[in-house]
mmCIF file of C-alpha atoms and ligand atoms in Angstrom:
data_model
loop_
_atom_site.group_PDB
_atom_site.id
_atom_site.type_symbol
_atom_site.label_atom_id
_atom_site.label_comp_id
_atom_site.label_asym_id
_atom_site.label_seq_id
_atom_site.Cartn_x
_atom_site.Cartn_y
_atom_site.Cartn_z
ATOM 1 C CA MET A 1 48.433 172.797 155.541
ATOM 2 C CA PRO A 2 45.677 174.486 153.498
ATOM 3 C CA ASP A 3 42.676 172.756 152.011
ATOM 4 C CA HIS A 4 43.898 170.189 149.554
ATOM 5 C CA LYS A 5 41.270 171.014 146.959
ATOM 6 C CA ILE A 6 43.028 173.441 144.681
ATOM 7 C CA PRO A 7 42.082 173.880 141.017
ATOM 8 C CA GLN A 8 43.603 171.320 138.690
ATOM 9 C CA VAL A 9 45.233 173.985 136.530
ATOM 10 C CA THR A 10 47.002 175.319 139.609
ATOM 11 C CA ALA A 11 48.038 171.831 140.729
ATOM 12 C CA LYS A 12 49.621 171.272 137.313
ATOM 13 C CA ARG A 13 51.714 174.426 137.609
ATOM 14 C CA LEU A 14 53.063 173.678 141.095
ATOM 15 C CA PRO A 15 55.836 171.346 139.854
ATOM 16 C CA LEU A 16 56.966 174.101 137.439
ATOM 17 C CA TYR A 17 57.273 176.571 140.311
ATOM 18 C CA TYR A 18 58.996 173.959 142.373
ATOM 19 C CA ARG A 19 61.636 173.194 139.750
ATOM 20 C CA TYR A 20 62.382 176.854 139.175
ATOM 21 C CA LEU A 21 62.606 177.591 142.899
ATOM 22 C CA GLU A 22 65.063 174.746 143.239
ATOM 23 C CA LYS A 23 67.276 176.460 140.676
ATOM 24 C CA LEU A 24 67.017 179.792 142.481
ATOM 25 C CA HIS A 25 67.806 178.122 145.763
ATOM 26 C CA ALA A 26 70.837 176.407 144.250
ATOM 27 C CA ILE A 27 72.315 179.765 143.187
ATOM 28 C CA GLY A 28 71.643 181.247 146.624
ATOM 29 C CA LYS A 29 68.743 183.517 145.737
ATOM 30 C CA GLN A 30 66.702 184.347 148.829
ATOM 31 C CA ARG A 31 63.619 185.977 147.505
ATOM 32 C CA VAL A 32 61.643 186.110 144.308
ATOM 33 C CA SER A 33 58.760 188.249 143.080
ATOM 34 C CA SER A 34 55.815 187.067 141.047
ATOM 35 C CA ALA A 35 57.161 189.236 138.218
ATOM 36 C CA ASP A 36 60.502 187.332 138.282
ATOM 37 C CA LEU A 37 58.680 184.023 138.291
ATOM 38 C CA SER A 38 56.475 185.268 135.507
ATOM 39 C CA ASP A 39 59.448 186.169 133.295
ATOM 40 C CA ALA A 40 61.174 182.890 133.906
ATOM 41 C CA LEU A 41 58.161 180.634 133.490
ATOM 42 C CA GLN A 42 56.117 182.647 131.002
ATOM 43 C CA ILE A 43 53.092 182.617 133.271
ATOM 44 C CA ASP A 44 51.050 185.741 133.896
ATOM 45 C CA PRO A 45 51.964 187.321 137.307
ATOM 46 C CA ALA A 46 48.294 187.534 138.329
ATOM 47 C CA THR A 47 47.956 183.806 137.694
ATOM 48 C CA ILE A 48 50.996 183.138 139.847
ATOM 49 C CA ARG A 49 49.628 185.261 142.682
ATOM 50 C CA ARG A 50 46.285 183.492 142.431
ATOM 51 C CA ASP A 51 47.940 180.062 142.402
ATOM 52 C CA PHE A 52 49.905 180.905 145.521
ATOM 53 C CA SER A 53 46.874 182.393 147.238
ATOM 54 C CA TYR A 54 45.272 178.932 147.186
ATOM 55 C CA LEU A 55 48.169 177.685 149.240
ATOM 56 C CA GLY A 56 47.816 180.279 152.003
ATOM 57 C CA GLU A 57 49.745 183.388 153.013
ATOM 58 C CA LEU A 58 53.051 182.745 151.306
ATOM 59 C CA GLY A 59 54.372 186.161 150.401
ATOM 60 C CA LYS A 60 54.416 189.749 151.595
ATOM 61 C CA LYS A 61 53.411 192.689 149.442
ATOM 62 C CA GLY A 62 56.494 194.499 148.190
ATOM 63 C CA TYR A 63 58.805 191.750 149.378
ATOM 64 C CA GLY A 64 57.856 188.821 147.209
ATOM 65 C CA TYR A 65 58.332 185.253 148.258
ATOM 66 C CA ASN A 66 60.993 183.753 150.439
ATOM 67 C CA VAL A 67 62.617 181.125 148.218
ATOM 68 C CA THR A 68 63.573 178.645 150.948
ATOM 69 C CA TYR A 69 60.190 178.860 152.617
ATOM 70 C CA LEU A 70 58.268 178.511 149.374
ATOM 71 C CA LEU A 71 60.427 175.622 148.249
ATOM 72 C CA GLN A 72 59.903 173.774 151.519
ATOM 73 C CA PHE A 73 56.206 174.510 151.411
ATOM 74 C CA LEU A 74 55.806 173.208 147.853
ATOM 75 C CA ARG A 75 57.920 170.162 148.643
ATOM 76 C CA ASP A 76 55.568 169.195 151.487
ATOM 77 C CA PHE A 77 52.527 170.048 149.454
ATOM 78 C CA LEU A 78 53.578 168.010 146.434
ATOM 79 C CA LYS A 79 54.615 165.097 148.607
ATOM 80 C CA GLN A 80 51.088 164.845 149.986
ATOM 81 C CA ASP A 81 49.940 164.678 146.447
ATOM 82 C CA GLU A 82 52.605 162.298 145.351
ATOM 83 C CA VAL A 83 51.195 158.858 144.719
ATOM 84 C CA THR A 84 47.831 157.194 145.022
ATOM 85 C CA ASN A 85 48.226 153.532 145.749
ATOM 86 C CA VAL A 86 45.902 151.097 144.059
ATOM 87 C CA VAL A 87 45.437 147.321 144.152
ATOM 88 C CA LEU A 88 44.334 144.991 141.368
ATOM 89 C CA VAL A 89 42.265 141.836 141.801
ATOM 90 C CA GLY A 90 42.399 139.109 139.144
ATOM 91 C CA VAL A 91 45.867 138.644 137.716
ATOM 92 C CA GLY A 92 44.770 137.013 134.437
ATOM 93 C CA ASN A 93 45.663 138.258 130.977
ATOM 94 C CA LEU A 94 44.150 141.714 131.341
ATOM 95 C CA GLY A 95 45.186 142.039 134.990
ATOM 96 C CA THR A 96 48.774 141.173 134.134
ATOM 97 C CA ALA A 97 48.808 143.711 131.298
ATOM 98 C CA LEU A 98 47.557 146.414 133.656
ATOM 99 C CA LEU A 99 50.132 145.499 136.283
ATOM 100 C CA ARG A 100 52.802 145.857 133.607
ATOM 101 C CA TYR A 101 51.376 149.144 132.397
ATOM 102 C CA ASN A 102 53.091 151.903 134.266
ATOM 103 C CA PHE A 103 50.312 154.188 135.500
ATOM 104 C CA TYR A 104 52.829 155.710 137.828
ATOM 105 C CA ARG A 105 54.851 157.659 135.285
ATOM 106 C CA SER A 106 51.996 159.703 133.941
ATOM 107 C CA HIS A 107 49.292 159.621 136.578
ATOM 108 C CA ASN A 108 50.796 159.629 140.071
ATOM 109 C CA THR A 109 49.083 156.318 140.530
ATOM 110 C CA LYS A 110 50.786 153.118 141.467
ATOM 111 C CA ILE A 111 49.528 149.549 141.662
ATOM 112 C CA VAL A 112 51.138 148.257 144.844
ATOM 113 C CA ALA A 113 49.798 144.684 144.799
ATOM 114 C CA GLY A 114 47.851 142.162 142.768
ATOM 115 C CA PHE A 115 45.469 139.575 144.258
ATOM 116 C CA ASP A 116 44.357 136.269 142.849
ATOM 117 C CA GLN A 117 42.848 133.002 144.004
ATOM 118 C CA ASP A 118 45.050 130.823 141.825
ATOM 119 C CA PRO A 119 47.731 129.175 144.012
ATOM 120 C CA ALA A 120 50.064 129.128 141.000
ATOM 121 C CA LYS A 121 49.990 132.945 140.918
ATOM 122 C CA ILE A 122 50.022 133.690 144.646
ATOM 123 C CA GLY A 123 53.545 134.419 145.823
ATOM 124 C CA THR A 124 54.781 135.397 142.359
ATOM 125 C CA ASP A 125 55.252 138.931 141.079
ATOM 126 C CA VAL A 126 54.589 140.820 137.866
ATOM 127 C CA ASP A 127 57.387 143.263 137.085
ATOM 128 C CA GLY A 128 58.100 143.527 140.804
ATOM 129 C CA ILE A 129 54.455 143.888 141.885
ATOM 130 C CA PRO A 130 53.656 141.065 144.333
ATOM 131 C CA VAL A 131 50.607 138.836 143.886
ATOM 132 C CA TYR A 132 48.835 137.839 147.107
ATOM 133 C CA SER A 133 45.925 135.743 148.168
ATOM 134 C CA LEU A 134 42.810 137.789 148.932
ATOM 135 C CA ASP A 135 42.996 136.928 152.610
ATOM 136 C CA ARG A 136 45.874 139.418 152.781
ATOM 137 C CA LEU A 137 43.818 142.232 151.260
ATOM 138 C CA GLN A 138 42.980 144.007 154.496
ATOM 139 C CA GLU A 139 46.571 143.981 155.669
ATOM 140 C CA VAL A 140 47.934 145.287 152.340
ATOM 141 C CA ILE A 141 45.403 148.064 151.908
ATOM 142 C CA GLN A 142 45.990 149.268 155.448
ATOM 143 C CA LEU A 143 49.736 149.265 154.988
ATOM 144 C CA HIS A 144 49.608 151.243 151.736
ATOM 145 C CA HIS A 145 46.509 153.362 152.493
ATOM 146 C CA VAL A 146 44.690 151.976 149.475
ATOM 147 C CA GLU A 147 41.144 153.061 148.665
ATOM 148 C CA VAL A 148 40.948 152.160 144.991
ATOM 149 C CA ALA A 149 40.899 148.734 143.357
ATOM 150 C CA ILE A 150 41.001 147.597 139.754
ATOM 151 C CA LEU A 151 38.769 144.597 139.135
ATOM 152 C CA THR A 152 39.815 142.124 136.440
ATOM 153 C CA VAL A 153 38.328 138.856 137.734
ATOM 154 C CA PRO A 154 35.952 136.773 135.572
ATOM 155 C CA VAL A 155 32.400 138.138 135.411
ATOM 156 C CA ASN A 156 30.948 135.432 137.660
ATOM 157 C CA ALA A 157 33.332 136.394 140.466
ATOM 158 C CA ALA A 158 32.869 140.154 140.041
ATOM 159 C CA GLN A 159 30.073 140.894 142.531
ATOM 160 C CA SER A 160 31.393 138.720 145.337
ATOM 161 C CA THR A 161 34.880 140.170 144.886
ATOM 162 C CA ALA A 162 33.483 143.702 144.870
ATOM 163 C CA ASP A 163 31.574 142.962 148.102
ATOM 164 C CA PHE A 164 34.776 141.712 149.663
ATOM 165 C CA LEU A 165 36.682 144.809 148.537
ATOM 166 C CA VAL A 166 34.042 147.143 149.928
ATOM 167 C CA LYS A 167 34.037 145.316 153.263
ATOM 168 C CA ALA A 168 37.794 145.762 153.441
ATOM 169 C CA GLY A 169 37.430 149.542 152.994
ATOM 170 C CA ILE A 170 37.795 150.087 149.241
ATOM 171 C CA ARG A 171 35.862 153.189 148.101
ATOM 172 C CA GLY A 172 36.528 153.208 144.370
ATOM 173 C CA ILE A 173 36.452 150.338 141.896
ATOM 174 C CA LEU A 174 37.609 150.463 138.306
ATOM 175 C CA ASN A 175 35.532 147.610 136.950
ATOM 176 C CA PHE A 176 36.881 145.934 133.828
ATOM 177 C CA THR A 177 34.338 143.096 134.021
ATOM 178 C CA PRO A 178 31.035 143.252 132.123
ATOM 179 C CA ALA A 179 29.125 142.844 135.421
ATOM 180 C CA ARG A 180 27.041 145.786 136.603
ATOM 181 C CA LEU A 181 28.086 145.871 140.216
ATOM 182 C CA ILE A 182 25.923 146.743 143.162
ATOM 183 C CA ALA A 183 27.664 148.690 145.896
ATOM 184 C CA PRO A 184 26.796 151.046 148.766
ATOM 185 C CA ALA A 185 26.326 154.724 147.917
ATOM 186 C CA HIS A 186 29.707 155.761 149.314
ATOM 187 C CA VAL A 187 31.502 153.492 146.830
ATOM 188 C CA ARG A 188 32.166 154.799 143.360
ATOM 189 C CA ILE A 189 32.316 152.369 140.485
ATOM 190 C CA HIS A 190 33.641 153.170 137.047
ATOM 191 C CA ASN A 191 32.971 150.626 134.353
ATOM 192 C CA ILE A 192 35.328 149.945 131.497
ATOM 193 C CA ASP A 193 33.961 147.223 129.292
ATOM 194 C CA LEU A 194 36.488 146.830 126.508
ATOM 195 C CA THR A 195 34.362 144.330 124.569
ATOM 196 C CA ILE A 196 31.397 146.693 124.425
ATOM 197 C CA GLU A 197 33.581 149.610 123.456
ATOM 198 C CA LEU A 198 35.060 147.612 120.588
ATOM 199 C CA GLN A 199 31.644 146.343 119.463
ATOM 200 C CA THR A 200 30.282 149.877 119.577
ATOM 201 C CA LEU A 201 33.088 151.141 117.408
ATOM 202 C CA ILE A 202 32.508 148.362 114.871
ATOM 203 C CA TYR A 203 28.739 148.994 114.920
ATOM 204 C CA PHE A 204 29.294 152.644 114.089
ATOM 205 C CA LEU A 205 31.766 151.910 111.344
ATOM 206 C CA LYS A 206 29.283 149.479 109.753
ATOM 207 C CA ASN A 207 26.169 151.566 110.154
ATOM 208 C CA PHE A 208 27.505 155.075 109.785
ATOM 209 C CA PRO A 209 30.527 154.665 107.546
ATOM 210 C CA ASP A 210 30.602 158.363 106.700
ATOM 211 C CA GLY A 211 30.415 159.375 110.330
ATOM 212 C CA GLU A 212 27.102 161.230 109.900
ATOM 213 C CA GLU A 213 25.743 160.032 113.260
ATOM 214 C CA GLU A 214 26.549 162.294 116.192
ATOM 215 C CA MET A 215 28.814 160.600 118.678
ATOM 216 C CA GLY A 216 27.852 160.602 122.331
ATOM 217 C CA GLU A 217 24.424 159.225 123.200
ATOM 218 C CA HIS A 218 23.878 155.958 121.425
ATOM 219 C CA PRO A 219 22.152 152.689 122.283
ATOM 220 C CA LEU A 220 25.220 150.502 122.583
ATOM 221 C CA HIS A 221 27.290 152.822 124.673
ATOM 222 C CA LEU A 222 26.823 151.227 128.061
ATOM 223 C CA SER A 223 30.012 151.881 129.923
ATOM 224 C CA GLY A 224 30.555 154.779 132.264
ATOM 225 C CA THR A 225 29.976 155.388 135.944
ATOM 226 C CA ASN A 226 27.329 153.806 138.120
ATOM 227 C CA ASP A 227 25.797 157.097 139.136
ATOM 228 C CA GLU A 228 24.390 158.388 135.927
ATOM 229 C CA SER A 229 21.909 160.677 137.645
HETATM 230 P P1 ATP B 1 44.225 133.539 132.437
HETATM 231 O O1 ATP B 1 44.666 133.254 131.033
HETATM 232 O O2 ATP B 1 45.359 133.801 133.389
HETATM 233 O O3 ATP B 1 43.227 132.557 132.979
HETATM 234 P P2 ATP B 1 42.081 135.332 131.931
HETATM 235 O O4 ATP B 1 42.064 136.832 131.998
HETATM 236 O O5 ATP B 1 41.628 134.687 130.685
HETATM 237 O O6 ATP B 1 43.532 134.918 132.340
HETATM 238 P P3 ATP B 1 39.930 134.946 133.811
HETATM 239 O O7 ATP B 1 39.191 133.666 133.852
HETATM 240 O O8 ATP B 1 39.271 136.144 133.256
HETATM 241 O O9 ATP B 1 41.300 134.648 133.136
HETATM 242 O O10 ATP B 1 40.430 135.285 135.291
HETATM 243 C C1 ATP B 1 41.229 136.372 135.564
HETATM 244 C C2 ATP B 1 41.997 136.097 136.824
HETATM 245 O O11 ATP B 1 41.128 136.166 137.939
HETATM 246 C C3 ATP B 1 42.645 134.718 136.881
HETATM 247 O O12 ATP B 1 44.010 134.886 137.237
HETATM 248 C C4 ATP B 1 41.877 133.999 137.966
HETATM 249 O O13 ATP B 1 42.702 133.099 138.707
HETATM 250 C C5 ATP B 1 41.428 135.130 138.845
HETATM 251 N N1 ATP B 1 40.229 134.861 139.644
HETATM 252 C C6 ATP B 1 39.152 134.155 139.298
HETATM 253 N N2 ATP B 1 38.236 134.176 140.291
HETATM 254 C C7 ATP B 1 38.767 134.919 141.284
HETATM 255 C C8 ATP B 1 38.339 135.318 142.587
HETATM 256 N N3 ATP B 1 37.146 134.952 143.064
HETATM 257 N N4 ATP B 1 39.155 136.057 143.322
HETATM 258 C C9 ATP B 1 40.367 136.437 142.852
HETATM 259 N N5 ATP B 1 40.835 136.101 141.650
HETATM 260 C C10 ATP B 1 40.053 135.357 140.875
#
């Protein structure tokens, strides 16, 4: 399997190729040229050749691409890319809303479990997503190969929960709490502070009602990543 790091624009086109190849395969077509693909998908042939070149040696000059081989190849490739499993800690109001929100449909991302300390919530589920006690974290993240966690606990529990997540092997935290978390360098933290975002919006509407201030750098805009170097 080639290096997984292909350009995003290419990655987005792969499902288009895949769907079209499925059609060709269904009608018994055995080979296809980049010009045929180009006509059918309205994508420049050079772009198609470049896209495929990221995936390795898939075609022969003058022959084109073997439909069955390419289809199988893309199927395996897209499967690898299929879903990123995520967990969520803190199944309160916001946590529950995020569990209900279907990241999966649009982002290839799926919350596989929620965690909470409240015995009334442990053992329940939210739209089919189970809620566990944190002492099952390690087991669940190993089972589902999880490296990313969404943090929606109260602010006073944020740092200790983050420490626990990191110890269990989590490498990315989407932090919805207002706490500024401290974590080892290999852990990436993205902060989403909804209250600050809303206050910032209101501040700008009040102070710059005509929108004359340039958006971007401004004193109240505190959210973002933890490595702002
Ligand atoms: P609710 O109305 O359910 O209390 P909330 O969003 O207002 O929701 P918060 O106090 O923000 O409640 O807590 C969010 C969730 O985090 C709650 O379900 C709470 O039980 C859970 N929680 C609090 N501390 C921890 C912790 N240390 N570990 C895991 N979950 C925690």
